Amino acid sequence: MDNIKLSEHPWTIEPNELEKHFKTNIEKGLDNKEVEQRLKFYGSNEFTENKSRGAFGIFFHQLNNPLIIVLIIAVGLTIYLNEWVDATVIALAVIINALLGFIQEYKAERAIADLKSYVRDRVRVVRDGVEHEIDAKLLVPGDLIHVVRGTRISADARIIQETNLTVDESLLTGESLPETKSTETIPETTLLADRTNMIYAGTLTVDGSAYALVTKTGNHTEIGKLAYLVSETITEKTPLQKAVEKLTWVIMIVISLVVLAVFGVGVMQDQPVYEMLLISIAIIVGAVPESLPIGITSVLAIGVGRIAKKRGIMRSLTAAETLGSTTLIMTDKTGTLTQADMQLVDITTLSDLSEKPVPTTIRERYSGEQKELLTMALCSSDVVIENDEDDPRNWEMSGSILEKNIVKSAALHGLRLTRDDRANNQVRIPFNSKHKFSVIKINKEFLPKKYAKDNFHVVMGAPDILLGLSKMDKEIFHKTTDTITQMSENGRRLLGLAVINLSEKQNDLKPKDITELDFLGVLSFYDPIRPEVKDALQKIYSYGVKVVMATGDLPGTALNVAKEAGFIVDEKSVLTGKEIRQLNDKELTESLSYAKIFARVTPEDKLRIVRLYQNQGEIVAMTGDGVNDSPSLKAANIGVAVGSGSDVAKSVADLVLLDDNFQTIVATIEEGKRMLVNIKKIFVYLMSNSLDEVVLIGGAILSGFALPLSAIQIIWVNLFTGSIPAIAYAFDRQPVPKDNHASRSFFDGPVKFLTIGTGIVTSLLLFLLYVVLIELGIEIEVAQNVVFACFGSYILLIAFSFRNLNLPLFKYSLTENKILLYGVIGGLILLLATLYVPFLQNIFDTEALSLPWLIFVIFWLILNVAIIEGAKWISYTYLKK
């Protein structure tokens, strides 16, 4: 094939010109030789997948952490010095942390694989004049395909010939209703959602059939472009991940400087290199909060379990923490705020439309003229009931969404027709998007009595079009038009009904022949708001979280839904996709200050909006259900997919709502805030203890004293006693204050003060205790054991004080958190065993303490708890914002 470049805008080409632009035959299709050449050039009709990390890659990725690197260096040094016990204990800490991280990341993302699932394996294609079925991956641009009702479309294609074709494009456009297709050419600038002569890979044929010319395959299709966006979008790190990552680098740098300084001072003082290496290892082990990753993982895992009980599934542990930090939710409309169930809610006659106020309530009963209109619409519908259930609410039907709701609603009002009742129906003019109406001849017995004569036909379609073709008084026309406009702005989808008397001799009926209609009224359809949405939104607002809507629907519909859901909005709050694309990033950022509804937006628009919100410092949670939402779901700080949505949305999202309940988002925010509070407790608890060890060991070195604690003792206290209370904090379920500041900033004033302030004071006291014991002539072994006992028990007992950073110890129960209580008791038993069990004494180089020294340790604990409680009071009284 010499010139293989094909047209990029097939919707602009007249049908009789398509052969030339796509170098094919629109009747016989491509020949096999041409197909082979195009397959080599374009490749197969599949999406290219990125190689995912294997299990080993994920595991070793966990070692790429500054804290873990520091511990690995310590393991290497202890092995080099033949300190095998120390090396084993430190290595165990490294392995435990790596395993926990591995568990979090093991579930690889499946977004691209799920996107592929939307393309059917088999497709009907015409080649060399013969129609047959082939593997969809063998399609090439220029192929002629045949699509029929109920089939998944396998490639992007230009429609050549169609019969009543309607396509569900909600996965790409977000539109809640099927799109009616035609063969008419349209302008180049037409948006995807309005390209009525195109069909797209991954969408579903709801009704009718068509022959279409393939224009794009594989990665070049619209769904393929979404796959590329998903694969190329960088997943945003959570606020906690960013904060902890920053902290770990600070800790590593500080540790490195301290170790180099101590090592250098020691060598200059002619200390043995061997001894200085052991001291360096002790400082490293003392400064690294080994239990911090374990504690955080426990909090997140427990929180995710609680969310699961509320019908929300988190795809990663850290995602729940992010939702607790969320400052803005960008929600879809269909299926998230609404029920995605377009229901017949009212039948309004011409007299009502022209004389009465706009109907706003849902009509419970139909009678008289309303029932006549419903009967006409029912008889004109082409719906097949697949099952044989007595209750219409349990019927499984095929056909358009509007017609299915007509059939169901009519049955609930006692109107049922058999297929024989519609057997003689004749579709004189099928509906299409150009003339926007259909003309159907039905049995006279189903027409109103005044029209059950002559040759009246039913005309159904867009009310404004039917009104323009009707015969009526000008005043009535204007009143009716105004009322219908208001009904549309109130979020109603309207279907007009009229009748026309046609001559039986008019065999070749054309849309231009339809004039002088008798307009009868409209059927109103409405996608109901989820009942729990209003309360959920009010609760979200109470946490200081902003909510905006992004939808593919029209501005009027979106505004009405927003108002009904509880948004405080007006016309100025709406920004359309067309307006968005006319603004540069700076102008659009300024518009975000007042815009609360983004209507008629594309996937690229949503992605751009998410990024701009993030640039403003917002922590964005994005909700959605379709393939079109997947890029912005992944780019957001946290993506939330409803359970009835596409597999692609669920695969990309961090949170899946199994019951499609918007209330679950609120429950998850509450649980996320609780997790943040518990993580703060763990951070303050563990980091203040790390300062104890650095000051104690560093002070001893600078003062020329023997080390008060060994590396193995420090790792034993931190990992196997201090970690027990840290994990127990994960089970705390204390009420979460509605404090937006707490959710925005992890390292707030109280956290910094309690971590640094209590850490410095208590560590200096512990060091002074060691100095005083030495100066009083206490044997070095006894002094070391007393310090070890004070240090280990102090870490356990202050866990009760740090259980609530805002209240004094006597204002909350010490026994409510049973796991914390039993963990502290277990830790104390373990500590006593280390001091009194000979086997453990040999490993940890400890000796038993006499009763007077144990009493001294108890008084020491009381003093330190009092210091912590005083610091909490100062923190809550003077530093809380």
Short mmCIF file of C-alpha atoms in Angstrom, two decimals, residues 346-661:
data_model
loop_
_atom_site.label_atom_id
_atom_site.label_comp_id
_atom_site.label_asym_id
_atom_site.label_seq_id
_atom_site.Cartn_x
_atom_site.Cartn_y
_atom_site.Cartn_z
CA ASP A 346 -45.31 12.51 34.93
CA ILE A 347 -47.64 12.73 31.95
CA THR A 348 -48.70 16.28 31.14
CA THR A 349 -51.45 17.08 28.63
CA LEU A 350 -51.55 20.11 26.35
CA SER A 351 -54.16 21.81 28.53
CA ASP A 352 -51.93 21.41 31.58
CA LEU A 353 -48.89 22.71 29.70
CA SER A 354 -50.63 25.82 28.42
CA GLU A 355 -52.73 26.78 31.45
CA LYS A 356 -51.16 25.52 34.68
CA PRO A 357 -47.83 26.20 36.49
CA VAL A 358 -44.84 24.00 35.76
CA PRO A 359 -45.45 20.58 37.38
CA THR A 360 -42.71 19.85 39.91
CA THR A 361 -44.07 16.86 41.81
CA ILE A 362 -44.11 13.23 40.75
CA ARG A 363 -47.60 12.15 39.70
CA GLU A 364 -48.69 9.05 41.58
CA ARG A 365 -51.73 8.20 39.44
CA TYR A 366 -52.72 8.68 35.81
CA SER A 367 -56.30 8.97 34.59
CA GLY A 368 -58.33 10.33 31.71
CA GLU A 369 -56.15 12.00 29.07
CA GLN A 370 -52.92 11.06 30.89
CA LYS A 371 -53.84 7.40 30.67
CA GLU A 372 -54.67 7.77 26.98
CA LEU A 373 -51.24 9.25 26.30
CA LEU A 374 -49.55 6.48 28.27
CA THR A 375 -51.49 3.87 26.30
CA MET A 376 -50.39 5.42 23.01
CA ALA A 377 -46.75 5.50 24.10
CA LEU A 378 -46.96 1.95 25.40
CA CYS A 379 -48.41 0.63 22.17
CA SER A 380 -45.76 2.48 20.15
CA SER A 381 -42.86 1.06 22.16
CA ASP A 382 -40.72 -1.81 20.92
CA VAL A 383 -39.64 -3.55 24.11
CA VAL A 384 -39.14 -7.27 24.63
CA ILE A 385 -39.79 -8.67 28.12
CA GLU A 386 -37.23 -11.44 28.62
CA ASN A 387 -38.60 -13.11 31.75
CA ASP A 388 -42.07 -14.07 32.98
CA GLU A 389 -42.42 -12.27 36.31
CA ASP A 390 -45.75 -11.00 37.68
CA ASP A 391 -44.15 -7.94 39.28
CA PRO A 392 -43.07 -5.44 36.56
CA ARG A 393 -40.28 -4.22 38.84
CA ASN A 394 -38.61 -7.61 38.34
CA TRP A 395 -38.89 -7.64 34.55
CA GLU A 396 -35.78 -8.00 32.47
CA MET A 397 -36.30 -6.08 29.24
CA SER A 398 -34.42 -5.23 26.08
CA GLY A 399 -34.91 -1.96 24.27
CA SER A 400 -34.27 1.70 24.88
CA ILE A 401 -34.18 2.98 28.47
CA LEU A 402 -37.08 5.39 27.89
CA GLU A 403 -39.31 2.74 26.34
CA LYS A 404 -38.48 0.23 29.08
CA ASN A 405 -39.58 2.76 31.69
CA ILE A 406 -42.77 3.45 29.74
CA VAL A 407 -43.59 -0.27 29.73
CA LYS A 408 -42.79 -0.71 33.43
CA SER A 409 -44.67 2.42 34.52
CA ALA A 410 -47.72 1.47 32.43
CA ALA A 411 -47.78 -2.01 33.96
CA LEU A 412 -47.65 -0.57 37.45
CA HIS A 413 -50.74 1.47 36.54
CA GLY A 414 -52.55 -1.57 35.23
CA LEU A 415 -51.77 -1.13 31.54
CA ARG A 416 -50.24 -4.16 29.86
CA LEU A 417 -50.06 -5.04 26.19
CA THR A 418 -49.12 -8.32 24.59
CA ARG A 419 -46.87 -8.60 21.59
CA ASP A 420 -49.97 -9.39 19.54
CA ASP A 421 -51.33 -5.95 20.45
CA ARG A 422 -48.33 -4.47 18.69
CA ALA A 423 -48.08 -7.03 15.94
CA ASN A 424 -49.60 -4.75 13.32
CA ASN A 425 -47.53 -1.72 14.31
CA GLN A 426 -45.85 -0.08 11.34
CA VAL A 427 -42.88 2.25 11.75
CA ARG A 428 -43.45 4.77 9.00
CA ILE A 429 -40.52 7.03 9.93
CA PRO A 430 -37.85 5.80 12.39
CA PHE A 431 -36.40 8.17 14.94
CA ASN A 432 -33.03 9.75 14.25
CA SER A 433 -31.11 12.70 15.61
CA LYS A 434 -31.71 14.85 12.55
CA HIS A 435 -35.50 15.14 12.57
CA LYS A 436 -35.82 13.93 16.21
CA PHE A 437 -39.17 12.15 15.95
CA SER A 438 -40.69 8.88 14.84
CA VAL A 439 -44.01 8.13 13.14
CA ILE A 440 -45.76 4.87 13.99
CA LYS A 441 -49.06 3.44 12.89
CA ILE A 442 -50.75 1.54 15.75
CA ASN A 443 -54.08 -0.26 16.21
CA LYS A 444 -56.94 2.25 16.33
CA GLU A 445 -58.30 0.76 19.54
CA PHE A 446 -55.28 2.19 21.41
CA LEU A 447 -55.82 5.75 20.16
CA PRO A 448 -58.00 8.29 21.99
CA LYS A 449 -61.63 7.98 20.79
CA LYS A 450 -61.57 11.23 18.85
CA TYR A 451 -58.64 9.92 16.78
CA ALA A 452 -59.80 6.30 16.41
CA LYS A 453 -61.00 7.04 12.90
CA ASP A 454 -59.50 7.93 9.57
CA ASN A 455 -55.77 7.13 9.43
CA PHE A 456 -54.18 8.74 12.50
CA HIS A 457 -50.57 7.88 13.35
CA VAL A 458 -48.64 8.44 16.56
CA VAL A 459 -45.73 10.88 16.45
CA MET A 460 -43.18 10.68 19.30
CA GLY A 461 -40.08 12.83 19.72
CA ALA A 462 -38.54 16.04 21.01
CA PRO A 463 -41.38 18.28 22.30
CA ASP A 464 -39.95 21.47 20.84
CA ILE A 465 -39.75 19.87 17.38
CA LEU A 466 -43.28 18.50 17.56
CA LEU A 467 -44.62 21.87 18.74
CA GLY A 468 -43.03 23.57 15.73
CA LEU A 469 -44.87 21.14 13.44
CA SER A 470 -48.21 21.45 15.21
CA LYS A 471 -51.32 23.49 14.49
CA MET A 472 -52.32 25.59 17.50
CA ASP A 473 -53.10 29.08 18.69
CA LYS A 474 -50.01 31.32 19.03
CA GLU A 475 -50.70 32.16 22.66
CA ILE A 476 -51.07 28.49 23.57
CA PHE A 477 -47.92 27.72 21.58
CA HIS A 478 -45.82 30.25 23.51
CA LYS A 479 -47.21 29.21 26.91
CA THR A 480 -46.60 25.56 26.11
CA THR A 481 -43.08 26.26 24.86
CA ASP A 482 -42.20 28.23 28.00
CA THR A 483 -43.56 25.49 30.25
CA ILE A 484 -41.61 22.77 28.44
CA THR A 485 -38.43 24.86 28.66
CA GLN A 486 -38.90 25.24 32.40
CA MET A 487 -39.53 21.50 32.78
CA SER A 488 -36.27 20.78 30.96
CA GLU A 489 -34.40 23.20 33.20
CA ASN A 490 -35.87 21.36 36.17
CA GLY A 491 -33.92 18.28 35.13
CA ARG A 492 -36.69 16.46 33.28
CA ARG A 493 -36.11 14.48 30.11
CA LEU A 494 -39.19 15.02 27.92
CA LEU A 495 -40.83 12.89 25.23
CA GLY A 496 -43.51 14.66 23.17
CA LEU A 497 -46.63 12.93 21.83
CA ALA A 498 -48.75 14.01 18.88
CA VAL A 499 -50.97 12.48 16.19
CA ILE A 500 -51.23 13.10 12.45
CA ASN A 501 -53.81 12.04 9.90
CA LEU A 502 -52.05 10.55 6.90
CA SER A 503 -53.35 9.25 3.64
CA GLU A 504 -53.00 5.50 3.23
CA LYS A 505 -51.60 6.20 -0.23
CA GLN A 506 -48.51 7.90 1.19
CA ASN A 507 -46.18 4.93 0.95
CA ASP A 508 -42.85 6.72 0.70
CA LEU A 509 -43.32 8.97 3.73
CA LYS A 510 -40.64 11.60 4.41
CA PRO A 511 -39.98 13.74 7.52
CA LYS A 512 -40.84 16.83 5.45
CA ASP A 513 -44.37 15.43 5.04
CA ILE A 514 -45.01 15.63 8.78
CA THR A 515 -46.90 18.87 9.41
CA GLU A 516 -50.16 20.06 10.94
CA LEU A 517 -49.78 17.80 14.01
CA ASP A 518 -52.26 17.62 16.87
CA PHE A 519 -49.94 18.04 19.86
CA LEU A 520 -51.25 16.06 22.85
CA GLY A 521 -48.67 16.39 25.65
CA VAL A 522 -45.39 15.13 27.06
CA LEU A 523 -44.07 12.25 29.11
CA SER A 524 -41.56 13.39 31.73
CA PHE A 525 -38.63 11.24 32.78
CA TYR A 526 -36.36 11.84 35.73
CA ASP A 527 -33.21 10.25 37.17
CA PRO A 528 -33.89 10.42 40.94
CA ILE A 529 -31.40 11.74 43.46
CA ARG A 530 -30.14 9.09 45.83
CA PRO A 531 -32.11 9.53 49.08
CA GLU A 532 -29.03 9.60 51.27
CA VAL A 533 -27.16 12.24 49.24
CA LYS A 534 -28.53 15.35 50.99
CA ASP A 535 -27.58 14.19 54.47
CA ALA A 536 -24.22 12.92 53.21
CA LEU A 537 -23.38 16.27 51.63
CA GLN A 538 -24.32 18.20 54.76
CA LYS A 539 -22.10 15.96 56.84
CA ILE A 540 -19.22 16.38 54.41
CA TYR A 541 -19.64 20.15 54.54
CA SER A 542 -19.50 20.01 58.35
CA TYR A 543 -15.95 18.64 58.05
CA GLY A 544 -14.93 21.64 55.95
CA VAL A 545 -14.74 19.57 52.74
CA LYS A 546 -15.79 21.26 49.50
CA VAL A 547 -17.81 19.37 46.87
CA VAL A 548 -17.99 20.09 43.13
CA MET A 549 -19.71 18.21 40.31
CA ALA A 550 -18.17 17.17 36.97
CA THR A 551 -20.53 15.59 34.45
CA GLY A 552 -21.07 15.02 30.76
CA ASP A 553 -24.69 16.18 31.03
CA LEU A 554 -26.12 19.51 29.94
CA PRO A 555 -25.69 22.56 32.22
CA GLY A 556 -29.41 22.90 33.06
CA THR A 557 -29.74 19.25 34.06
CA ALA A 558 -26.56 19.36 36.12
CA LEU A 559 -27.63 22.57 37.90
CA ASN A 560 -31.03 21.14 38.77
CA VAL A 561 -29.55 17.92 40.14
CA ALA A 562 -27.03 19.90 42.18
CA LYS A 563 -29.74 22.05 43.75
CA GLU A 564 -31.88 19.04 44.58
CA ALA A 565 -28.89 17.23 46.08
CA GLY A 566 -28.15 20.12 48.42
CA PHE A 567 -25.47 22.13 46.61
CA ILE A 568 -25.66 25.89 47.17
CA VAL A 569 -25.40 26.97 43.53
CA ASP A 570 -26.84 29.23 40.84
CA GLU A 571 -26.26 29.78 37.12
CA LYS A 572 -22.94 31.51 37.85
CA SER A 573 -21.67 28.34 39.51
CA VAL A 574 -21.74 26.41 36.22
CA LEU A 575 -18.76 26.14 33.87
CA THR A 576 -19.12 24.18 30.64
CA GLY A 577 -16.50 22.10 28.88
CA LYS A 578 -16.52 24.53 25.96
CA GLU A 579 -15.77 27.44 28.31
CA ILE A 580 -13.06 25.43 30.07
CA ARG A 581 -11.25 24.75 26.80
CA GLN A 582 -11.28 28.46 25.97
CA LEU A 583 -9.45 29.34 29.20
CA ASN A 584 -5.73 29.01 29.87
CA ASP A 585 -4.58 27.43 33.13
CA LYS A 586 -4.33 30.76 34.95
CA GLU A 587 -7.83 31.85 33.91
CA LEU A 588 -9.30 28.45 34.71
CA THR A 589 -7.63 28.47 38.14
CA GLU A 590 -9.29 31.81 38.88
CA SER A 591 -12.63 30.35 37.79
CA LEU A 592 -12.29 27.48 40.24
CA SER A 593 -12.92 29.92 43.09
CA TYR A 594 -16.62 30.18 42.15
CA ALA A 595 -17.32 27.20 39.86
CA LYS A 596 -19.05 24.28 41.57
CA ILE A 597 -20.49 22.50 38.53
CA PHE A 598 -18.52 21.45 35.44
CA ALA A 599 -20.97 20.40 32.73
CA ARG A 600 -20.41 18.81 29.33
CA VAL A 601 -16.81 18.00 30.23
CA THR A 602 -14.50 15.48 28.54
CA PRO A 603 -12.07 13.10 30.30
CA GLU A 604 -9.24 15.49 29.48
CA ASP A 605 -11.20 18.37 31.05
CA LYS A 606 -11.66 16.42 34.27
CA LEU A 607 -7.99 15.51 34.40
CA ARG A 608 -7.00 19.13 33.90
CA ILE A 609 -9.39 20.35 36.62
CA VAL A 610 -8.05 17.79 39.11
CA ARG A 611 -4.47 18.90 38.44
CA LEU A 612 -5.30 22.59 38.87
CA TYR A 613 -7.08 21.94 42.16
CA GLN A 614 -4.02 20.01 43.35
CA ASN A 615 -1.78 22.90 42.32
CA GLN A 616 -3.84 25.07 44.67
CA GLY A 617 -3.01 22.73 47.55
CA GLU A 618 -6.32 20.88 47.56
CA ILE A 619 -6.36 17.18 48.43
CA VAL A 620 -8.78 15.91 45.80
CA ALA A 621 -11.08 12.89 46.01
CA MET A 622 -12.60 12.10 42.60
CA THR A 623 -15.74 9.95 42.29
CA GLY A 624 -16.92 8.31 39.10
CA ASP A 625 -18.23 5.16 37.48
CA GLY A 626 -17.29 5.05 33.80
CA VAL A 627 -14.23 4.44 31.67
CA ASN A 628 -14.25 8.18 30.92
CA ASP A 629 -13.53 8.86 34.59
CA SER A 630 -10.49 6.58 34.86
CA PRO A 631 -7.65 9.08 34.09
CA SER A 632 -8.87 11.65 36.63
CA LEU A 633 -9.67 8.88 39.15
CA LYS A 634 -6.03 7.80 38.99
CA ALA A 635 -4.62 11.32 39.00
CA ALA A 636 -6.66 12.41 42.03
CA ASN A 637 -5.21 12.00 45.50
CA ILE A 638 -7.87 9.36 45.94
CA GLY A 639 -10.25 7.90 43.37
CA VAL A 640 -13.68 6.66 44.43
CA ALA A 641 -15.69 4.35 42.14
CA VAL A 642 -19.27 3.23 42.65
CA GLY A 643 -19.84 -0.52 42.65
CA SER A 644 -22.17 -0.56 39.64
CA GLY A 645 -19.56 1.30 37.57
CA SER A 646 -17.13 -0.08 35.03
CA ASP A 647 -14.35 -2.49 35.91
CA VAL A 648 -11.91 0.11 34.64
CA ALA A 649 -13.09 2.74 37.11
CA LYS A 650 -12.88 0.20 39.95
CA SER A 651 -9.39 -0.88 38.95
CA VAL A 652 -8.05 2.67 38.87
CA ALA A 653 -9.92 3.87 41.98
CA ASP A 654 -8.59 3.63 45.53
CA LEU A 655 -12.04 3.18 47.09
CA VAL A 656 -14.94 1.18 45.63
CA LEU A 657 -18.42 1.70 47.07
CA LEU A 658 -20.01 -1.74 46.82
CA ASP A 659 -23.54 -0.47 47.45
CA ASP A 660 -23.19 2.74 45.38
CA ASN A 661 -24.09 4.55 48.61
#
